[in-house]
Coordinates of C-alpha atoms in Angstrom, one line a residue:
M139 CA -7.6 -23.8 6.7
S140 CA -4.8 -23.8 8.6
D141 CA -3.0 -24.0 11.7
R142 CA -4.4 -24.9 14.7
K143 CA -6.9 -26.8 16.3
A144 CA -5.5 -26.4 19.8
P145 CA -2.0 -26.3 21.3
P146 CA -0.2 -29.7 21.7
P147 CA 2.2 -30.2 24.5
T148 CA 5.3 -29.3 22.4
S149 CA 3.6 -26.5 20.3
P150 CA 5.9 -22.6 21.7
R151 CA 2.9 -21.1 23.6
P152 CA 2.2 -22.8 26.0
R153 CA 3.8 -25.7 27.2
P154 CA 2.5 -28.4 30.3
P155 CA 5.2 -29.4 32.4
P156 CA 6.0 -33.3 31.6
P157 CA 6.7 -36.1 34.3
T158 CA 9.2 -34.1 36.4
S159 CA 11.6 -37.3 35.4
K160 CA 12.1 -35.4 31.9
P161 CA 12.9 -31.8 31.6
V162 CA 10.4 -28.9 31.9
I163 CA 10.4 -26.7 28.8
Q164 CA 8.9 -23.0 30.2
P165 CA 6.2 -22.0 28.5
R166 CA 7.2 -18.9 26.1
R167 CA 6.4 -15.5 27.4
P168 CA 4.7 -13.2 24.2
G169 CA 6.6 -10.4 23.4
S170 CA 5.6 -7.0 25.0
T171 CA 3.4 -4.8 24.6
S172 CA 2.3 -1.7 24.5
G173 CA -1.1 -1.5 26.7
T174 CA -3.6 -3.0 26.7
A175 CA -6.9 -1.4 26.0
G176 CA -8.2 0.6 28.4
S177 CA -5.3 0.5 30.0
S178 CA -4.3 4.4 31.5
S179 CA -0.6 3.8 31.6
T180 CA 1.9 6.1 30.2
T181 CA 4.9 4.0 30.9
A182 CA 7.1 4.3 27.7
V183 CA 7.5 0.3 26.3
V184 CA 10.4 0.2 24.9
P185 CA 8.7 -2.7 21.6
S186 CA 10.0 -6.8 21.8
S187 CA 11.4 -7.7 18.9
L188 CA 9.1 -10.2 16.6
F189 CA 12.0 -11.6 15.1
T190 CA 13.6 -12.6 18.9
T191 CA 10.9 -13.4 19.7
L192 CA 9.7 -16.0 16.3
T193 CA 13.3 -17.6 16.6
K194 CA 15.2 -16.9 19.9
P195 CA 15.6 -20.2 22.4
T196 CA 13.6 -19.7 26.3
T197 CA 15.6 -21.5 27.6
E198 CA 20.1 -20.6 28.4
G199 CA 22.5 -20.9 26.4
Y200 CA 25.8 -23.8 26.1
P201 CA 27.9 -23.4 23.4
A202 CA 26.9 -26.1 22.5
T203 CA 24.1 -26.0 21.0
E204 CA 25.4 -22.2 19.3
V205 CA 25.3 -23.1 15.9
I206 CA 21.3 -24.6 17.0
K207 CA 20.8 -20.4 17.6
Y208 CA 23.1 -19.0 14.3
L209 CA 20.8 -20.9 12.2
I210 CA 17.5 -21.3 13.5
E211 CA 17.8 -17.0 13.3
V212 CA 19.4 -17.5 9.6
V213 CA 16.4 -19.8 8.9
G214 CA 14.2 -17.3 10.9
R215 CA 15.1 -13.9 9.0
D216 CA 14.4 -15.4 6.0
V217 CA 11.0 -17.0 6.6
V218 CA 9.4 -14.2 8.2
S219 CA 9.9 -12.5 3.6
F220 CA 8.4 -15.7 2.8
R221 CA 5.4 -15.2 0.2
R222 CA 4.9 -19.3 -0.2
N223 CA 5.3 -21.5 2.0
A224 CA 4.6 -19.9 4.8
Q225 CA 3.0 -20.8 7.9
V226 CA 5.0 -24.3 7.4
S227 CA 8.3 -22.4 8.2
Y228 CA 7.0 -20.6 11.1
M229 CA 6.1 -23.8 12.4
L230 CA 9.6 -25.1 11.3
V231 CA 11.5 -23.2 13.3
D232 CA 9.1 -23.2 16.3
R233 CA 9.9 -26.6 16.2
A234 CA 14.1 -26.2 16.3
R235 CA 13.8 -22.9 19.1
D236 CA 11.7 -25.9 21.2
I237 CA 14.8 -29.1 20.2
C238 CA 17.0 -25.7 21.0
D239 CA 15.4 -25.3 24.4
A240 CA 14.9 -29.3 25.4
I241 CA 18.7 -29.4 24.6
N242 CA 19.6 -27.0 26.1
T243 CA 17.3 -28.4 29.6
H244 CA 18.9 -31.5 29.8
I245 CA 22.0 -30.2 29.6
K246 CA 21.5 -27.8 32.3
K247 CA 20.2 -31.3 34.3
T248 CA 23.6 -32.9 32.8
E249 CA 25.7 -30.1 36.1
S250 CA 22.9 -30.2 38.6
G251 CA 24.0 -34.2 39.1
I252 CA 24.9 -37.7 37.0
D253 CA 22.1 -37.8 34.5
W254 CA 23.5 -40.1 31.4
S255 CA 19.9 -40.5 30.2
S256 CA 20.0 -36.4 29.7
F257 CA 24.3 -36.8 28.7
E258 CA 22.1 -39.1 25.6
M259 CA 19.9 -37.4 25.0
F260 CA 21.1 -34.4 24.2
T261 CA 24.2 -35.6 22.4
D262 CA 21.6 -37.6 20.0
A263 CA 19.7 -34.7 19.2
I264 CA 22.9 -31.8 18.1
D265 CA 23.8 -34.0 15.0
P266 CA 20.7 -34.2 13.3
V267 CA 18.8 -30.4 14.5
E268 CA 21.9 -29.4 13.2
D269 CA 21.6 -31.0 9.5
A270 CA 18.6 -30.7 9.1
L271 CA 18.7 -26.9 9.6
F272 CA 22.0 -26.0 7.7
K273 CA 19.8 -27.8 4.9
L274 CA 16.8 -25.5 5.5
V275 CA 19.8 -22.8 4.9
A276 CA 20.7 -24.0 1.3
F277 CA 17.3 -22.7 -0.6
T278 CA 15.6 -20.1 2.1
E279 CA 17.9 -17.3 1.3
D280 CA 16.5 -17.9 -2.6
E281 CA 13.3 -18.7 -1.2
K282 CA 12.2 -15.8 0.8
E283 CA 12.2 -13.0 -3.0
L284 CA 10.0 -15.9 -4.8
H285 CA 7.1 -15.9 -5.3
L286 CA 5.1 -16.5 -9.0
V287 CA 6.6 -17.5 -11.9
E288 CA 9.5 -15.2 -13.2
G289 CA 11.3 -16.2 -16.4
N290 CA 11.8 -14.5 -20.1
S291 CA 10.9 -19.0 -21.5
V292 CA 9.2 -21.6 -21.8
Q293 CA 11.6 -23.6 -20.9
D294 CA 12.1 -21.7 -18.0
C295 CA 8.9 -21.1 -17.0
I296 CA 8.7 -24.9 -16.2
I297 CA 12.1 -25.0 -14.3
Y298 CA 10.4 -22.4 -11.7
V299 CA 7.7 -24.0 -11.5
N300 CA 10.2 -27.6 -10.9
N301 CA 12.1 -25.7 -8.4
W302 CA 8.8 -24.2 -6.2
A303 CA 7.3 -27.6 -6.3
T304 CA 11.1 -29.2 -5.1
N305 CA 11.0 -26.3 -2.6
R306 CA 7.4 -27.1 -1.6
E307 CA 8.7 -30.7 -0.7
E308 CA 11.4 -30.0 0.3
I309 CA 10.2 -27.5 3.7
W310 CA 7.9 -30.0 3.9
S311 CA 10.1 -33.1 4.2
M312 CA 12.0 -30.3 7.0
L313 CA 9.5 -30.2 8.7
D314 CA 8.8 -34.0 9.3
L315 CA 12.4 -34.6 9.9
L316 CA 12.6 -32.8 13.1
E317 CA 8.9 -34.5 14.6
T318 CA 9.5 -37.6 13.5
T319 CA 12.8 -38.3 14.1
T320 CA 13.7 -40.9 17.4
E321 CA 16.6 -38.9 18.0
L322 CA 14.7 -35.3 18.7
T323 CA 11.4 -36.6 19.4
N324 CA 12.6 -38.5 22.5
L325 CA 13.5 -35.2 23.8
F326 CA 10.1 -34.7 24.5
S327 CA 9.5 -38.7 25.5
G328 CA 6.3 -38.8 28.1
I329 CA 4.8 -35.4 27.0
D330 CA 1.7 -36.5 24.7
V331 CA 2.1 -35.3 20.5
S332 CA -1.0 -36.9 18.8
S333 CA -2.0 -32.9 17.4
R334 CA 1.0 -32.5 16.2
Q335 CA 0.8 -33.8 12.8
A336 CA -2.9 -32.6 12.0
E337 CA -1.4 -29.2 13.0
R338 CA 1.5 -30.0 10.4
E339 CA -1.7 -31.3 8.3
E340 CA -3.7 -28.0 8.7
A341 CA -0.6 -25.7 8.3
R342 CA 0.0 -27.0 4.9
I343 CA -3.8 -26.7 3.0
H344 CA -2.7 -23.2 4.3
D345 CA -0.1 -22.1 2.3
D346 CA -1.7 -24.2 -0.2
R347 CA -5.1 -22.2 -0.5
T348 CA -3.6 -18.6 -0.1
F349 CA -0.7 -19.8 -2.9
F350 CA -3.0 -20.9 -5.5
E351 CA -5.6 -18.7 -4.4
E352 CA -2.9 -15.6 -6.1
V353 CA -1.7 -18.1 -9.1
I354 CA -5.8 -17.8 -9.8
E355 CA -5.6 -14.2 -9.1
E356 CA -2.5 -13.9 -11.3
I357 CA -4.8 -15.4 -14.3
D358 CA -7.7 -13.6 -14.3
R359 CA -6.1 -10.5 -13.9
A360 CA -3.6 -11.3 -17.5
F361 CA -6.7 -12.9 -19.3
S362 CA -9.2 -9.1 -17.8
G363 CA -7.2 -6.9 -19.9
L364 CA -8.4 -8.9 -22.8
S365 CA -11.9 -7.6 -25.1
K366 CA -12.4 -10.9 -24.9
V367 CA -11.9 -14.5 -23.3
P368 CA -12.4 -18.0 -25.0
N369 CA -14.2 -20.3 -23.7
T370 CA -11.8 -22.2 -22.6
V371 CA -10.5 -19.9 -20.5
R372 CA -13.7 -19.4 -19.0
T373 CA -14.4 -23.0 -18.0
M374 CA -10.8 -23.8 -16.9
T375 CA -10.5 -20.9 -14.7
G376 CA -13.4 -21.7 -13.2
N377 CA -12.9 -25.6 -12.6
L378 CA -9.2 -24.1 -11.7
R379 CA -11.5 -22.0 -8.8
E380 CA -13.5 -24.9 -8.0
L381 CA -9.9 -26.8 -6.9
L382 CA -9.0 -24.1 -5.1
N383 CA -12.5 -24.1 -2.8
K384 CA -11.4 -28.1 -2.8
V385 CA -7.7 -27.3 -1.2
S386 CA -8.9 -24.9 0.9
A387 CA -11.0 -27.6 2.5
G388 CA -8.0 -30.5 2.5
A389 CA -10.8 -32.3 0.1
I390 CA -8.9 -33.7 -3.0
P391 CA -5.1 -36.4 -2.1
P392 CA -2.1 -35.0 -1.7
G393 CA -0.9 -36.0 -5.6
I394 CA -3.2 -34.6 -6.8
T395 CA -2.5 -31.3 -4.5
A396 CA 0.7 -31.4 -5.5
F397 CA -0.1 -31.6 -8.8
T398 CA -3.3 -28.8 -9.2
L399 CA -1.3 -26.4 -8.1
K400 CA 1.7 -27.6 -9.9
A401 CA -0.3 -27.1 -13.1
G402 CA -1.6 -23.7 -11.6
L403 CA 1.4 -22.5 -11.3
L404 CA 2.7 -22.8 -14.8
V405 CA -0.6 -22.5 -16.7
Q406 CA 0.3 -18.8 -14.5
G407 CA 4.0 -19.0 -15.9
V408 CA 1.9 -18.8 -20.2
T409 CA -0.2 -16.4 -18.9
R410 CA 2.4 -13.9 -17.7
L411 CA 4.4 -15.1 -21.1
A412 CA 2.1 -14.9 -24.2
F413 CA 0.2 -11.7 -22.2
E414 CA 2.5 -9.5 -20.0
T415 CA 6.3 -10.2 -21.8
P416 CA 7.2 -7.3 -24.9
S417 CA 10.3 -9.0 -25.9
L418 CA 8.8 -12.7 -26.4
D419 CA 9.7 -12.9 -29.8
P420 CA 6.0 -12.8 -32.0
T421 CA 6.0 -16.1 -33.2
T422 CA 5.6 -17.7 -30.0
V423 CA 3.6 -15.1 -28.5
A424 CA 1.3 -16.3 -31.2
H425 CA 1.7 -19.9 -30.1
L426 CA 1.5 -19.4 -27.3
R427 CA -2.1 -17.5 -27.3
S428 CA -3.5 -20.7 -29.5
A429 CA -6.4 -23.0 -29.1
P430 CA -4.6 -26.2 -29.7
V431 CA -2.4 -24.7 -26.1
W432 CA -5.9 -23.0 -23.8
G433 CA -7.2 -26.3 -24.6
A434 CA -4.8 -28.9 -23.4
A435 CA -4.4 -26.9 -20.3
A436 CA -8.7 -27.0 -19.6
Q437 CA -8.3 -30.4 -20.0
L438 CA -5.5 -30.3 -18.0
V439 CA -7.7 -28.8 -15.2
E440 CA -10.7 -30.0 -16.3
L441 CA -8.9 -34.2 -15.4
L442 CA -7.5 -33.1 -12.1
N443 CA -10.9 -31.8 -11.0
S444 CA -12.6 -34.7 -12.4
T445 CA -10.0 -36.9 -11.0
R446 CA -10.9 -38.0 -6.7
D447 CA -8.0 -41.1 -5.8
D448 CA -4.4 -40.4 -5.9
D449 CA -3.5 -44.0 -6.5
A450 CA -1.1 -45.4 -9.5
K451 CA -3.6 -45.3 -11.8
S452 CA -5.2 -42.3 -11.5
M453 CA -1.5 -39.7 -10.8
D454 CA -0.5 -41.7 -14.2
N455 CA -3.5 -40.4 -16.4
V456 CA -2.1 -36.8 -14.2
R457 CA 1.2 -37.4 -15.4
V458 CA 0.2 -37.7 -19.6
K459 CA -2.4 -35.5 -19.3
Y460 CA 0.7 -32.7 -17.8
E461 CA 3.2 -33.8 -20.8
E462 CA 1.0 -32.9 -23.3
F463 CA 0.0 -29.5 -22.1
L464 CA 4.3 -29.6 -21.8
G465 CA 3.9 -30.7 -25.6
F466 CA 1.6 -28.3 -26.8
L467 CA 4.0 -26.0 -25.5
H468 CA 7.0 -26.7 -27.2
N469 CA 5.2 -27.5 -30.4
F470 CA 4.4 -31.1 -30.0
T471 CA 1.9 -33.1 -30.6
G472 CA 0.8 -34.2 -27.1
K473 CA -0.2 -37.3 -29.2
D474 CA 3.2 -39.8 -30.7
L475 CA 5.0 -38.5 -28.5
D476 CA 8.1 -42.1 -29.3
V477 CA 11.1 -40.7 -27.0
P478 CA 12.6 -42.6 -23.8
R479 CA 10.7 -43.0 -20.4
S480 CA 14.3 -41.6 -19.2
Y481 CA 13.3 -38.2 -21.0
I482 CA 10.5 -37.7 -18.5
D483 CA 12.6 -38.3 -15.5
L484 CA 15.0 -36.0 -15.7
L485 CA 12.9 -33.3 -15.3
K486 CA 12.5 -34.8 -11.1
L487 CA 15.7 -34.5 -10.8
A488 CA 16.5 -31.2 -11.9
G489 CA 16.0 -30.1 -8.4
Q490 CA 17.8 -32.7 -6.9
V491 CA 21.2 -31.5 -8.2
R492 CA 23.3 -29.3 -5.5
R493 CA 25.9 -27.7 -5.6
P494 CA 28.1 -27.1 -7.1
F495 CA 27.0 -29.3 -10.1
H496 CA 23.4 -27.9 -9.9
S497 CA 23.9 -25.5 -13.1
Q498 CA 25.2 -27.9 -14.7
A499 CA 22.6 -30.5 -14.5
V500 CA 19.7 -27.3 -15.1
A501 CA 22.3 -27.0 -18.9
L502 CA 22.2 -31.3 -19.8
I503 CA 18.4 -31.1 -18.7
S504 CA 18.1 -27.9 -21.3
L505 CA 20.0 -30.0 -24.3
C506 CA 18.5 -33.6 -23.4
R507 CA 15.2 -31.1 -23.9
M508 CA 16.5 -29.4 -27.1
L509 CA 18.0 -32.9 -28.7
V510 CA 14.3 -34.1 -28.0
T511 CA 11.8 -31.1 -29.0
E512 CA 14.1 -31.7 -32.8
F513 CA 13.8 -35.2 -32.9
E514 CA 9.7 -34.3 -32.5
K515 CA 9.5 -33.1 -35.8
D516 CA 8.9 -35.4 -38.7
A517 CA 12.6 -35.4 -40.4
Y518 CA 14.5 -36.4 -37.3
R519 CA 12.4 -39.5 -36.3
T520 CA 14.1 -41.9 -37.5
P521 CA 14.8 -45.2 -36.0
D522 CA 18.1 -44.3 -36.5
N523 CA 17.7 -40.8 -34.4
L524 CA 15.4 -42.7 -31.7
V525 CA 18.5 -44.8 -30.6
S526 CA 20.8 -42.0 -30.6
L527 CA 19.1 -40.0 -28.6
E528 CA 18.2 -43.1 -25.9
E529 CA 21.7 -43.0 -25.4
V530 CA 21.3 -40.1 -24.9
L531 CA 19.5 -39.6 -22.0
D532 CA 20.5 -42.4 -20.5
V533 CA 24.3 -40.9 -19.9
T534 CA 23.3 -38.2 -19.2
L535 CA 20.5 -39.2 -15.9
N536 CA 23.3 -41.9 -14.9
G537 CA 25.2 -38.9 -14.4
L538 CA 22.1 -37.0 -12.6
Q539 CA 22.1 -39.2 -10.2
D540 CA 25.5 -39.8 -9.4
A541 CA 26.0 -35.9 -9.2
V542 CA 22.5 -36.5 -7.3
S543 CA 24.8 -39.0 -4.4
A544 CA 28.0 -37.2 -4.8
I545 CA 26.8 -33.8 -2.7
T546 CA 23.8 -35.6 -0.1
E547 CA 23.7 -32.2 2.5
L548 CA 25.0 -28.6 2.6
K549 CA 29.3 -28.7 3.2
M550 CA 32.6 -26.9 2.5
F551 CA 33.2 -28.0 -1.6
N552 CA 37.1 -28.1 -1.8
L553 CA 36.8 -26.0 -6.0
A554 CA 40.2 -26.7 -6.4
S555 CA 39.9 -30.6 -7.1
F556 CA 36.6 -29.8 -9.1
E557 CA 36.6 -30.9 -12.8
D558 CA 38.4 -34.2 -10.9
H559 CA 35.1 -34.6 -8.5
P560 CA 33.8 -37.9 -10.0
A561 CA 30.6 -36.3 -11.1
Y562 CA 32.6 -34.0 -12.3
K563 CA 33.3 -36.5 -15.1
A564 CA 29.7 -38.1 -15.4
L565 CA 28.2 -34.4 -16.1
A566 CA 31.2 -34.5 -19.1
K567 CA 30.7 -37.3 -19.9
A568 CA 27.1 -37.0 -20.5
Q569 CA 27.9 -33.0 -22.0
A570 CA 30.1 -35.4 -24.5
R571 CA 27.6 -37.8 -25.6
I572 CA 25.3 -34.6 -26.1
R573 CA 27.6 -33.4 -28.1
A574 CA 28.2 -35.9 -30.5
C575 CA 24.8 -36.6 -30.6
H576 CA 24.0 -32.6 -31.7
K577 CA 26.0 -33.3 -34.8
S578 CA 24.2 -37.1 -36.4
F579 CA 20.9 -35.5 -36.0
G580 CA 23.1 -32.7 -38.3
L581 CA 21.5 -29.3 -36.4
G582 CA 25.0 -26.8 -37.7
D583 CA 27.0 -25.5 -35.5
W584 CA 27.8 -26.9 -31.9
N585 CA 29.8 -23.2 -29.8
Q586 CA 27.0 -22.0 -28.7
W587 CA 26.1 -25.1 -26.5
E588 CA 29.6 -25.3 -26.0
L589 CA 29.4 -22.6 -24.3
F590 CA 26.0 -22.6 -22.3
I591 CA 27.7 -25.8 -20.7
V592 CA 31.2 -23.6 -20.1
D593 CA 28.9 -20.6 -18.7
A594 CA 26.6 -22.5 -16.6
I595 CA 29.9 -25.5 -14.6
R596 CA 31.1 -21.5 -14.1
K597 CA 28.0 -19.9 -12.4
D598 CA 28.4 -23.6 -10.6
K599 CA 32.2 -22.4 -9.8
E600 CA 30.8 -18.5 -8.1
R601 CA 27.9 -20.0 -6.5
M602 CA 29.8 -22.3 -4.9
D603 CA 32.8 -20.3 -4.0
R604 CA 30.0 -17.3 -2.2
L605 CA 28.2 -21.1 -0.1
N606 CA 32.1 -21.3 1.0
K607 CA 32.7 -18.1 2.1
L608 CA 28.6 -17.8 3.6
L609 CA 29.7 -18.0 7.6
E610 CA 32.4 -15.4 6.8
T611 CA 29.8 -13.3 4.6
R612 CA 26.7 -13.7 7.0
P613 CA 28.2 -13.9 10.5
P614 CA 25.9 -13.6 13.7
L615 CA 23.3 -10.7 13.2
T616 CA 24.2 -7.9 15.7
S617 CA 21.7 -6.6 18.7
Q618 CA 20.7 -3.8 16.6
E619 CA 19.8 -6.5 13.5
R620 CA 17.5 -8.8 16.2
V621 CA 15.4 -5.8 17.1
G622 CA 15.2 -4.4 13.3
Q623 CA 14.7 -0.2 12.1
F624 CA 10.8 -0.5 12.9
E625 CA 8.2 -0.4 14.7
L626 CA 4.8 -2.0 14.2
T627 CA 1.3 -1.3 17.1
V628 CA -1.3 -3.5 16.4
E629 CA -5.1 -3.5 17.8
V630 CA -6.1 -6.9 17.9
Y631 CA -9.7 -6.0 17.7
D632 CA -12.6 -8.2 18.1
R633 CA -16.2 -7.7 15.7
S634 CA -18.3 -9.7 17.9
K635 CA -17.9 -8.2 20.9
L636 CA -17.1 -5.0 19.0
T637 CA -13.5 -4.8 21.4
V638 CA -10.3 -4.5 21.3
V639 CA -9.1 -7.8 23.0
H640 CA -5.3 -7.3 21.8
Q641 CA -3.0 -4.3 21.7
T642 CA 1.7 -5.0 21.0
T643 CA 4.1 -3.4 20.7
Y644 CA 7.2 -5.1 18.4
S645 CA 10.1 -3.9 16.1
M646 CA 11.4 -6.2 12.8
E647 CA 13.5 -5.9 9.9
G648 CA 11.1 -3.3 7.3
S649 CA 11.3 -6.8 4.8
T650 CA 9.1 -8.8 7.3
R651 CA 5.6 -9.5 6.1
L652 CA 2.1 -9.5 6.8
S653 CA 1.4 -13.7 7.5
A654 CA 5.2 -13.4 9.6
V655 CA 3.5 -10.6 12.1
R656 CA -0.4 -12.5 12.2
W657 CA 1.3 -15.4 12.9
T658 CA 3.5 -13.9 15.5
I659 CA 0.7 -11.8 17.8
A660 CA -1.9 -15.2 17.1
G661 CA 0.6 -17.3 19.1
A662 CA -0.6 -14.6 21.5
L663 CA -3.7 -14.7 21.7
D664 CA -6.4 -16.5 23.9
E665 CA -6.4 -20.3 22.3
S666 CA -10.4 -19.8 22.1
L667 CA -8.9 -17.0 19.3
R668 CA -5.5 -18.3 17.8
K669 CA -6.8 -20.7 15.3
Y670 CA -9.4 -17.8 13.8
T671 CA -6.9 -15.0 14.2
R672 CA -4.4 -17.1 12.4
Q673 CA -6.8 -18.6 9.9
N674 CA -8.8 -15.3 9.2
G675 CA -7.5 -12.3 11.0
E676 CA -7.0 -8.7 8.6
F677 CA -4.8 -6.1 8.7
W678 CA -6.2 -2.3 8.1
L679 CA -4.4 0.7 7.7
L680 CA -7.2 2.8 9.8
P681 CA -9.4 4.0 9.3
D682 CA -10.5 2.1 5.6
A683 CA -7.4 1.0 4.0
M684 CA -7.5 -3.4 4.2
C685 CA -3.5 -4.2 3.6
K686 CA -2.5 -7.5 1.9
L687 CA -1.0 -10.6 3.8
H688 CA 1.8 -10.6 1.6
D689 CA 2.8 -6.1 2.2
S690 CA 5.8 -5.4 3.3
I691 CA 5.9 -3.2 7.1
S692 CA 8.4 -0.8 4.4
Q693 CA 5.9 -1.0 2.1
L694 CA 3.1 0.7 4.8
A695 CA 5.3 2.7 6.6
G696 CA 7.5 4.6 4.3
S697 CA 10.4 6.6 5.8
S698 CA 8.6 7.9 9.1
R699 CA 9.9 3.5 10.3
R700 CA 6.4 3.6 12.8
L701 CA 3.1 2.1 11.3
S702 CA 0.0 1.0 13.0
L703 CA -2.9 -1.7 12.4
R704 CA -5.7 -2.9 13.4
L705 CA -6.0 -6.8 13.4
I706 CA -9.1 -7.6 13.0
I707 CA -10.7 -11.1 14.2

C-alpha cells in the first residue's frame, strides 16, 4: 500500500503552474520512448538515461546550485540500487530535484528584474537543502549494499538490526525535513501541499511491507530444511504473517510497526546464525536452536500482534519483551535483569555517533555488554560489582553523548588533532573505567580488549580519511556514467485491456534494480495507472519468467548489455 493517490502540485510530474507571482516550475518530461504499440516508425531513437530522468533538474542551472545538483547525483546513483527504504528514497530524490528547480527559477527571476523576494527565497533555501543532502550522502553509499542481517555473532546481529532501524528513521527524517523546512516550503508558496504527507506515508508503508515480506520469506526458508518445525516456530511465523497484513494495510501505529520490523529482522538474523552459519561454534548453535530462545521470540511476536496502540504503557511492555528476547540470546533468564537503566540507553546511541568516533563508540558499547553478560552470572552478581557496573555505564553513556554532540553533520575532520578532541578524551575516559571494572570483576587478561579498542580507533581514522577525500575520490559523474552501460526496453502491458499501453527504452547502470525502473516508468504513465503500477506492476522476462523487484539489470541482461522486459499491470 504505497505510492501516489494523485500527483500533488509539488510532485515531479506533472506540475500545474502556480500563481504568476510565484516561480513556475515546468512539468518534467518523462524519458524518451522507443515508440508505442502499433507504431510503424523505424527511426532509431537514442534511449534516455533512467539515472538522468530520476535526478536531473528541468530548469537552467546556476553556479549557486551546482553543489545541490552534484549531491542529488551522488545520492541518486546510490538509491537506484537500494533494496530497502527504496520508494522513500526515490521520493527524497524527487523532492530535492524539485527544490533545485525552484531555486533555479527564483535565481532566474532575479536576473529578469529587481526581485528581492526571490533573492531571499533562494538564498535562504540553498544551505538547508545542501545540509540535508550532505547528511544523506553519509550513509547511502553503505546502505545500497545492505539488505537482510549479516554477521557471525549475536552481537553482530543486534548491531546490524539497530543500524537498520537508525537508517530507516534517518531517511524518513531527511524526507520530512525537505518537505517541512520553512526555508524550503517557502519556495512553493501558494501551492497546495496538503496531499504530500499522505503520499509520504504510502511510500513508507510500501517500503516497510516489501522489506518485512522479504524478512519473513528468509525466516521461512531457513526453517524449510528442517524435518520437523516446532509448533512454537509455526505459531511465531503465523503471527509474523498476520503482522505483515497489518503493516501492508497501515493498520498498526508507527511505534509498533517499527518494533515489528525490528523484531522480525532480529529473528531473521538469529535463524541465519542458528541454521546457516557453519563457522559458528557448536555450543552457540545449540543454544540458538534451543526452545527457550524460540519461546522468547514467539512471545515477543505474539505480543506485537496483539498490541493495538503505541502509547507509553504499550511501548514499555514491548521493550521489556524485546529485552527479554535479547537476554535469552545472551544466556540470560530475562527475569532478573538487575542492571541500570543506562544499559538500555547505550544501544540507542549506537547509531547516532558519526565518524570519526563511530567504531570506537560501538566497541565501548560491546565491552559494556560483555561486562553486563558477566554480571548476569551468579558468580559476579554482587553489590560491589553492581556499583562498579553503574559507574561504567554512566561514564560510557556520557562519553557517547559527547561524541554525538561533537559531530552533528558530515564534514571534514582534522585527523592531526584527533587525540586532542574533547570527544576522544571523553571516550578514552570511558575506556579507562571499563578496564578498571574488568579488573575488579577478576576477568583475567585485558590485552585482547585493549587491541579491540585500538583496532576500532584505527578503523575510525581510516574511514574518516576516506570521507575527507570523498569529493576527490568520487568526482561528479561523467556524461557516459550518467547514461549507463546497459540498455533496457520495457513495454507496459495492461492485462485488463489486453494491450500494450506504453513502451520505453532506458540506458542505465547494471546495478540498477527493477524497483527503480518500475518507479521511474510509473511516473511517465497516465495518472490513473501510476499508483497501481508502482504498487502492483510485475516484470516478466518473456515468455514466462517472472522477475523480482530486487533483481539488477546486469543479472538479467548478462554480457549482452541489452534487455527487453514486459511490465504487467
